[in-house]
Amino acid sequence: MSLIFSRQCEYALQAVIYLALNKNGSHVPIKDLTRKLKIPYHFLGKIMQDLTRKGLLVSEKGPRGGFALAMPACDITLFHIVDAIDGADFTRTCVMGFPECSGKKPCSVHGQWASLRDGIYAMLVSKNIEELSRTMQKPGYPGVLP
Amino acid sequence: MSLIFSRQCEYALQAVIYLALNKNGSHVPIKDLTRKLKIPYHFLGKIMQDLTRKGLLVSEKGPRGGFALAMPACDITLFHIVDAIDGADFTRTCVMGFPECSGKKPCSVHGQWASLRDGIYAMLVSKNIEELSRTMQKPGYPGVLP
DNA sequence: TTATATTCAGACTATTTAGTCTGAATATAA
DNA sequence: TTATATTCAGACTAAATAGTCTGAATATAA
Ligand code: SF4
Ligand code: SF4
């Protein structure tokens, strides 16, 4: 496989986007998320706990408990989530995996890759979850017709 | 981790680049590659066999045997290698892993990601191994001072 | 107060990827 | 012809990632 983000990270992005659609301030339990997003229940549980520890989410136990964003959706960028789950090594390492290449004597892909990588980073920091969730018209999502 | 290419794929790229530097038409045994590139011997062996089966390399057994490019280095692009090892799914799937999203009603990252992904693809098909190896000034490589 | 719905911690299994080992096949050179 | 250097096939182990299970802690509501 050659994916940009780990599966955990993809799930995290999807879950946080879904939470952002829950405008009324209530908490969303994993059961709801797992149903809508088709993500394995216990696996998603772990991911949500992780994001909570990282400070991106808040949680409540018991009936009417669940998860919610720890801050306004417009203050959470894609990068916050990617960095929390996968880290940001891809912004620093060689695409071809050459170890210890400083890029001092750059090869002929270095410059082009650097600008693409910067583009990816720019996208991740510029897109916030509020805007993204607003344009996320998926069947069954709040505010979307089936 | 969040890497663009699998480790196998990185190793394959490095090995093919090294082969391209071996101008004199002789074959390079795995032993040499593994020494220069610091890639595990038997693992690299498998990768080279894979590339041979895919038609990118040719091999010779016995003393003075080893591997060589199956065609002129300028005819092999990065994409040939990436596609042979990892496949090209990243050009087709959603960055955030949303299953079955056609992109018909594109969300607010779709366009930006599409152009970045096209940029990556364009880079992979435009860079050939000849040009790349020529600019690859690594200590211990043929034609490079230590 | 009791039943219930949830998070949460941690141990566990499964799958994928990475890496190792052994020995057979084969080509070269002495 | 024999010793040697290599590829190559395939079985194996190790590590990383993905996913499951159990039960404790805790908050709510009846
Ligand atoms: S110069 Fe080339 S090999 Fe070195 S880090 Fe940049 S892309 Fe990688
Ligand atoms: S529209 Fe958004 S969610 Fe759908 S495939 Fe494109 S990037 Fe993914």
Short mmCIF file of C-alpha atoms (C1' of nucleotides) and ligand atoms in Angstrom, two decimals:
data_model
loop_
_atom_site.label_atom_id
_atom_site.label_comp_id
_atom_site.label_asym_id
_atom_site.label_seq_id
_atom_site.Cartn_x
_atom_site.Cartn_y
_atom_site.Cartn_z
CA MET A 1 0.00 0.00 0.00
CA SER A 2 1.03 3.55 -0.34
CA LEU A 3 -1.26 5.80 1.63
CA ILE A 4 -0.61 9.27 2.82
CA PHE A 5 -2.11 8.75 6.25
CA SER A 6 -2.50 5.70 8.45
CA ARG A 7 -5.91 4.19 8.76
CA GLN A 8 -6.17 5.40 12.34
CA CYS A 9 -5.55 8.89 11.09
CA GLU A 10 -8.21 8.61 8.40
CA TYR A 11 -10.70 7.39 11.00
CA ALA A 12 -9.75 10.26 13.31
CA LEU A 13 -10.34 12.81 10.56
CA GLN A 14 -13.72 11.31 9.72
CA ALA A 15 -14.81 11.21 13.35
CA VAL A 16 -13.79 14.77 14.12
CA ILE A 17 -15.55 16.03 11.01
CA TYR A 18 -18.67 14.23 12.12
CA LEU A 19 -18.46 15.72 15.60
CA ALA A 20 -18.28 19.17 14.06
CA LEU A 21 -21.66 18.59 12.44
CA ASN A 22 -23.21 18.06 15.86
CA LYS A 23 -23.98 21.72 16.38
CA ASN A 24 -26.22 21.51 19.45
CA GLY A 25 -23.41 21.09 21.94
CA SER A 26 -24.43 17.59 23.00
CA HIS A 27 -21.98 14.74 23.26
CA VAL A 28 -21.84 12.01 20.65
CA PRO A 29 -21.24 8.44 21.83
CA ILE A 30 -18.98 6.09 19.94
CA LYS A 31 -21.97 3.92 19.14
CA ASP A 32 -23.40 6.67 16.93
CA LEU A 33 -20.08 7.37 15.25
CA THR A 34 -19.33 3.77 14.51
CA ARG A 35 -22.77 3.33 12.97
CA LYS A 36 -22.51 6.34 10.70
CA LEU A 37 -18.88 6.02 9.77
CA LYS A 38 -18.58 2.22 9.53
CA ILE A 39 -15.51 2.18 11.74
CA PRO A 40 -14.90 -0.77 14.12
CA TYR A 41 -16.37 0.12 17.51
CA HIS A 42 -13.53 -0.61 19.89
CA PHE A 43 -10.89 0.61 17.51
CA LEU A 44 -12.61 3.93 17.18
CA GLY A 45 -12.92 4.02 20.96
CA LYS A 46 -9.16 3.92 21.31
CA ILE A 47 -8.68 6.62 18.71
CA MET A 48 -11.18 8.91 20.41
CA GLN A 49 -9.50 8.41 23.75
CA ASP A 50 -6.23 9.31 22.09
CA LEU A 51 -7.62 12.52 20.66
CA THR A 52 -9.07 13.33 24.07
CA ARG A 53 -5.70 12.85 25.75
CA LYS A 54 -4.17 15.08 23.10
CA GLY A 55 -6.67 17.78 24.05
CA LEU A 56 -8.61 17.93 20.79
CA LEU A 57 -11.76 16.37 22.23
CA VAL A 58 -13.58 16.31 25.54
CA SER A 59 -15.45 13.30 26.87
CA GLU A 60 -18.27 12.53 29.28
CA LYS A 61 -19.07 9.14 30.74
CA GLY A 62 -22.45 7.65 31.44
CA PRO A 63 -25.82 8.10 29.78
CA ARG A 64 -25.91 11.20 27.58
CA GLY A 65 -22.13 11.00 27.55
CA GLY A 66 -19.82 10.76 24.59
CA PHE A 67 -17.36 13.00 22.80
CA ALA A 68 -17.35 16.58 21.62
CA LEU A 69 -14.81 18.98 20.18
CA ALA A 70 -12.69 20.64 22.83
CA MET A 71 -12.71 23.92 20.90
CA PRO A 72 -14.62 25.64 18.12
CA ALA A 73 -14.45 23.64 14.89
CA CYS A 74 -12.95 26.57 13.06
CA ASP A 75 -9.94 26.40 15.38
CA ILE A 76 -9.14 22.78 14.54
CA THR A 77 -7.20 22.23 11.35
CA LEU A 78 -6.58 18.98 9.53
CA PHE A 79 -3.00 19.30 10.62
CA HIS A 80 -3.93 19.24 14.30
CA ILE A 81 -5.44 15.81 13.82
CA VAL A 82 -2.79 14.40 11.48
CA ASP A 83 -0.05 15.60 13.78
CA ALA A 84 -1.76 14.13 16.84
CA ILE A 85 -2.13 10.69 15.28
CA ASP A 86 0.60 10.21 12.68
CA GLY A 87 3.06 12.95 13.47
CA ALA A 88 4.57 15.31 10.95
CA ASP A 89 7.68 13.43 9.87
CA PHE A 90 6.69 13.53 6.23
CA THR A 91 7.48 17.25 6.23
CA ARG A 92 11.09 16.49 7.05
CA THR A 93 12.19 13.20 5.51
CA CYS A 94 13.42 12.29 2.04
CA VAL A 95 10.68 10.96 -0.26
CA MET A 96 12.91 8.21 -1.48
CA GLY A 97 13.97 7.34 2.04
CA PHE A 98 17.65 8.13 1.60
CA PRO A 99 18.95 8.10 5.14
CA GLU A 100 20.85 11.09 6.40
CA CYS A 101 20.58 13.05 3.20
CA SER A 102 20.70 16.65 4.25
CA GLY A 103 19.62 17.96 0.88
CA LYS A 104 22.71 20.19 0.88
CA LYS A 105 23.58 18.96 -2.58
CA PRO A 106 20.01 18.46 -3.69
CA CYS A 107 19.23 15.82 -6.26
CA SER A 108 16.91 16.61 -9.14
CA VAL A 109 13.71 15.67 -7.33
CA HIS A 110 14.46 17.50 -4.12
CA GLY A 111 13.14 20.89 -5.09
CA GLN A 112 10.02 19.62 -6.74
CA TRP A 113 9.19 17.32 -3.87
CA ALA A 114 9.85 20.06 -1.34
CA SER A 115 7.29 22.29 -2.95
CA LEU A 116 4.72 19.51 -3.16
CA ARG A 117 5.28 18.62 0.46
CA ASP A 118 4.92 22.27 1.41
CA GLY A 119 1.70 22.29 -0.54
CA ILE A 120 0.39 19.35 1.43
CA TYR A 121 1.36 20.99 4.68
CA ALA A 122 -0.25 24.26 3.61
CA MET A 123 -3.44 22.43 2.81
CA LEU A 124 -3.48 20.70 6.17
CA VAL A 125 -3.02 23.88 8.16
CA SER A 126 -5.34 26.00 6.03
CA LYS A 127 -8.37 23.72 6.10
CA ASN A 128 -10.33 23.84 9.30
CA ILE A 129 -12.90 21.33 10.41
CA GLU A 130 -15.76 23.81 10.41
CA GLU A 131 -15.46 24.71 6.75
CA LEU A 132 -14.74 21.14 5.82
CA SER A 133 -17.69 19.64 7.66
CA ARG A 134 -19.98 22.27 6.17
CA THR A 135 -19.14 21.10 2.68
CA MET A 136 -19.24 17.42 3.59
CA GLN A 137 -22.54 16.33 2.06
CA LYS A 138 -22.72 12.67 2.97
CA PRO A 139 -25.94 10.66 3.07
CA GLY A 140 -27.15 10.26 6.64
CA TYR A 141 -25.09 13.14 7.96
CA PRO A 142 -26.88 15.83 9.97
CA GLY A 143 -28.45 18.33 7.63
CA VAL A 144 -28.11 16.11 4.58
CA LEU A 145 -31.00 14.42 2.82
CA PRO A 146 -30.72 10.65 2.31
CA MET B 1 3.94 6.52 10.57
CA SER B 2 2.75 8.44 7.63
CA LEU B 3 4.97 7.81 4.67
CA ILE B 4 4.25 8.32 1.04
CA PHE B 5 5.88 5.10 -0.09
CA SER B 6 6.42 1.77 1.61
CA ARG B 7 9.89 0.91 2.75
CA GLN B 8 10.17 -1.71 0.02
CA CYS B 9 9.44 0.98 -2.49
CA GLU B 10 12.04 3.33 -1.06
CA TYR B 11 14.62 0.55 -1.20
CA ALA B 12 13.64 -0.22 -4.79
CA LEU B 13 14.09 3.41 -5.80
CA GLN B 14 17.49 3.59 -4.14
CA ALA B 15 18.66 0.36 -5.72
CA VAL B 16 17.56 1.27 -9.22
CA ILE B 17 19.21 4.66 -8.94
CA TYR B 18 22.41 2.96 -7.90
CA LEU B 19 22.24 0.56 -10.81
CA ALA B 20 21.91 3.49 -13.18
CA LEU B 21 25.27 4.78 -11.98
CA ASN B 22 26.93 1.56 -13.09
CA LYS B 23 27.59 2.80 -16.60
CA ASN B 24 29.92 0.05 -17.83
CA GLY B 25 27.20 -2.44 -18.57
CA SER B 26 28.34 -4.94 -15.96
CA HIS B 27 25.98 -6.56 -13.50
CA VAL B 28 25.85 -5.49 -9.87
CA PRO B 29 25.41 -8.20 -7.24
CA ILE B 30 23.17 -7.68 -4.26
CA LYS B 31 26.19 -7.86 -2.00
CA ASP B 32 27.49 -4.60 -3.47
CA LEU B 33 24.10 -2.89 -3.26
CA THR B 34 23.45 -3.92 0.28
CA ARG B 35 26.86 -2.63 1.33
CA LYS B 36 26.46 0.74 -0.31
CA LEU B 37 22.81 1.30 0.47
CA LYS B 38 22.62 -0.24 3.94
CA ILE B 39 19.61 -2.33 3.02
CA PRO B 40 19.15 -5.82 4.56
CA TYR B 41 20.68 -8.37 2.18
CA HIS B 42 17.90 -10.91 1.80
CA PHE B 43 15.17 -8.34 1.84
CA LEU B 44 16.78 -6.46 -1.00
CA GLY B 45 17.19 -9.75 -2.80
CA LYS B 46 13.44 -10.23 -2.81
CA ILE B 47 12.82 -6.71 -4.01
CA MET B 48 15.29 -7.09 -6.87
CA GLN B 49 13.71 -10.35 -7.92
CA ASP B 50 10.38 -8.58 -7.91
CA LEU B 51 11.63 -5.80 -10.13
CA THR B 52 13.15 -8.41 -12.43
CA ARG B 53 9.85 -10.23 -12.74
CA LYS B 54 8.18 -6.90 -13.47
CA GLY B 55 10.62 -6.42 -16.34
CA LEU B 56 12.46 -3.40 -15.02
CA LEU B 57 15.69 -5.28 -14.35
CA VAL B 58 17.61 -8.18 -15.83
CA SER B 59 19.61 -10.66 -13.78
CA GLU B 60 22.51 -13.05 -14.23
CA LYS B 61 23.44 -15.86 -11.91
CA GLY B 62 26.87 -17.04 -10.92
CA PRO B 63 30.19 -15.24 -10.62
CA ARG B 64 30.14 -11.84 -12.35
CA GLY B 65 26.37 -12.07 -12.13
CA GLY B 66 23.99 -9.64 -10.54
CA PHE B 67 21.40 -7.12 -11.67
CA ALA B 68 21.26 -4.43 -14.32
CA LEU B 69 18.62 -2.15 -15.76
CA ALA B 70 16.50 -3.83 -18.39
CA MET B 71 16.38 -0.61 -20.44
CA PRO B 72 18.15 2.72 -20.74
CA ALA B 73 17.95 4.67 -17.46
CA CYS B 74 16.32 7.58 -19.23
CA ASP B 75 13.38 5.34 -20.09
CA ILE B 76 12.67 4.40 -16.47
CA THR B 77 10.67 6.91 -14.48
CA LEU B 78 10.10 7.03 -10.75
CA PHE B 79 6.54 6.07 -11.47
CA HIS B 80 7.56 2.81 -13.12
CA ILE B 81 9.17 1.72 -9.88
CA VAL B 82 6.52 3.06 -7.52
CA ASP B 83 3.79 1.48 -9.59
CA ALA B 84 5.62 -1.86 -9.71
CA ILE B 85 6.05 -2.04 -5.94
CA ASP B 86 3.28 -0.04 -4.28
CA GLY B 87 0.74 0.43 -7.03
CA ALA B 88 -0.89 3.71 -7.93
CA ASP B 89 -3.96 3.71 -5.71
CA PHE B 90 -3.04 7.02 -4.14
CA THR B 91 -3.97 8.69 -7.42
CA ARG B 92 -7.52 7.50 -7.05
CA THR B 93 -8.55 7.31 -3.39
CA CYS B 94 -9.82 9.94 -0.96
CA VAL B 95 -7.08 11.45 1.23
CA MET B 96 -9.26 11.19 4.28
CA GLY B 97 -10.22 7.64 3.45
CA PHE B 98 -13.93 8.28 3.04
CA PRO B 99 -15.16 5.08 1.47
CA GLU B 100 -17.13 5.28 -1.73
CA CYS B 101 -17.00 9.03 -2.00
CA SER B 102 -17.22 9.74 -5.67
CA GLY B 103 -16.26 13.37 -5.32
CA LYS B 104 -19.42 14.29 -7.21
CA LYS B 105 -20.33 16.78 -4.51
CA PRO B 106 -16.75 17.64 -3.64
CA CYS B 107 -15.92 18.75 -0.12
CA SER B 108 -13.68 21.72 0.43
CA VAL B 109 -10.42 19.77 0.36
CA HIS B 110 -11.18 17.73 -2.72
CA GLY B 111 -9.99 20.20 -5.32
CA GLN B 112 -6.85 21.19 -3.49
CA TRP B 113 -5.88 17.61 -2.80
CA ALA B 114 -6.60 16.60 -6.38
CA SER B 115 -4.15 19.14 -7.68
CA LEU B 116 -1.49 18.15 -5.17
CA ARG B 117 -1.94 14.52 -6.03
CA ASP B 118 -1.69 15.35 -9.71
CA GLY B 119 1.50 17.21 -8.91
CA ILE B 120 2.95 14.14 -7.23
CA TYR B 121 1.98 11.99 -10.17
CA ALA B 122 3.45 14.48 -12.61
CA MET B 123 6.70 14.48 -10.68
CA LEU B 124 6.87 10.70 -10.69
CA VAL B 125 6.35 10.38 -14.42
CA SER B 126 8.56 13.31 -15.36
CA LYS B 127 11.66 12.31 -13.42
CA ASN B 128 13.70 9.58 -15.03
CA ILE B 129 16.37 7.54 -13.35
CA GLU B 130 19.15 8.77 -15.60
CA GLU B 131 18.73 12.42 -14.73
CA LEU B 132 18.11 11.59 -11.11
CA SER B 133 21.15 9.37 -10.67
CA ARG B 134 23.33 11.97 -12.38
CA THR B 135 22.44 14.53 -9.70
CA MET B 136 22.67 12.03 -6.85
CA GLN B 137 25.96 13.00 -5.22
CA LYS B 138 26.27 10.52 -2.40
CA PRO B 139 29.57 9.63 -0.71
CA GLY B 140 30.86 6.32 -2.00
CA TYR B 141 28.74 6.38 -5.13
CA PRO B 142 30.50 5.91 -8.48
CA GLY B 143 31.91 9.21 -9.64
CA VAL B 144 31.58 10.86 -6.25
CA LEU B 145 34.48 11.74 -4.00
CA PRO B 146 34.32 10.47 -0.39
"C1'" DT C 1 -30.61 3.49 45.27
"C1'" DT C 2 -30.41 0.83 41.42
"C1'" DA C 3 -30.24 -0.09 36.56
"C1'" DT C 4 -28.12 1.59 32.54
"C1'" DA C 5 -25.15 3.83 29.33
"C1'" DT C 6 -21.20 5.28 28.51
"C1'" DT C 7 -15.72 6.15 28.70
"C1'" DC C 8 -11.51 4.09 29.63
"C1'" DA C 9 -7.47 0.95 30.61
"C1'" DG C 10 -5.22 -2.88 29.35
"C1'" DA C 11 -4.61 -7.41 27.65
"C1'" DC C 12 -5.42 -9.96 23.89
"C1'" DT C 13 -5.74 -11.64 18.60
"C1'" DA C 14 -5.29 -10.88 13.54
"C1'" DT C 15 -3.27 -9.00 9.59
"C1'" DT C 16 0.20 -6.78 7.12
"C1'" DT C 17 4.75 -5.44 6.40
"C1'" DA C 18 9.57 -6.07 7.22
"C1'" DG C 19 13.27 -8.98 7.57
"C1'" DT C 20 15.88 -13.80 8.00
"C1'" DC C 21 17.28 -18.31 6.81
"C1'" DT C 22 18.13 -22.48 4.05
"C1'" DG C 23 19.01 -24.74 0.22
"C1'" DA C 24 18.48 -25.51 -4.82
"C1'" DA C 25 19.71 -23.90 -9.54
"C1'" DT C 26 23.04 -22.01 -12.47
"C1'" DA C 27 26.80 -19.57 -14.47
"C1'" DT C 28 31.89 -18.59 -14.31
"C1'" DA C 29 36.58 -19.43 -13.75
"C1'" DA C 30 40.35 -22.07 -12.28
"C1'" DT D 1 35.50 -30.98 -13.60
"C1'" DT D 2 35.34 -28.74 -9.47
"C1'" DA D 3 35.06 -24.83 -6.46
"C1'" DT D 4 32.78 -20.59 -6.11
"C1'" DA D 5 29.66 -16.80 -6.60
"C1'" DT D 6 25.65 -15.59 -7.52
"C1'" DT D 7 20.15 -15.57 -8.27
"C1'" DC D 8 16.02 -17.50 -6.81
"C1'" DA D 9 12.10 -19.94 -4.40
"C1'" DG D 10 9.94 -20.66 -0.40
"C1'" DA D 11 9.42 -21.26 4.42
"C1'" DC D 12 10.20 -19.02 8.38
"C1'" DT D 13 10.47 -15.11 12.31
"C1'" DA D 14 9.90 -10.22 13.96
"C1'" DA D 15 7.74 -5.96 14.29
"C1'" DA D 16 4.19 -2.80 13.34
"C1'" DT D 17 -0.42 -1.86 12.59
"C1'" DA D 18 -5.25 -2.96 12.88
"C1'" DG D 19 -8.85 -4.74 15.42
"C1'" DT D 20 -11.29 -7.37 19.58
"C1'" DC D 21 -12.56 -8.42 24.16
"C1'" DT D 22 -13.27 -7.90 29.18
"C1'" DG D 23 -14.13 -5.54 32.95
"C1'" DA D 24 -13.64 -1.40 35.93
"C1'" DA D 25 -14.98 3.50 36.69
"C1'" DT D 26 -18.41 6.87 36.43
"C1'" DA D 27 -22.28 9.68 35.31
"C1'" DT D 28 -27.41 9.85 34.47
"C1'" DA D 29 -32.07 8.84 35.10
"C1'" DA D 30 -35.75 6.24 36.83
S1 SF4 E 1 18.45 15.64 -2.19
FE1 SF4 E 1 17.30 13.97 -3.12
S2 SF4 E 1 17.98 12.21 -1.91
FE2 SF4 E 1 18.59 13.99 -0.72
S3 SF4 E 1 16.84 14.37 0.68
FE3 SF4 E 1 16.47 15.60 -1.16
S4 SF4 E 1 15.19 14.26 -2.41
FE4 SF4 E 1 16.13 12.93 -0.90
S1 SF4 E 2 -15.07 15.05 -1.85
FE1 SF4 E 2 -13.87 15.14 0.04
S2 SF4 E 2 -14.48 13.26 1.06
FE2 SF4 E 2 -15.11 12.97 -1.06
S3 SF4 E 2 -13.37 11.98 -2.08
FE3 SF4 E 2 -13.07 14.18 -2.35
S4 SF4 E 2 -11.77 14.71 -0.61
FE4 SF4 E 2 -12.63 12.73 -0.10
#
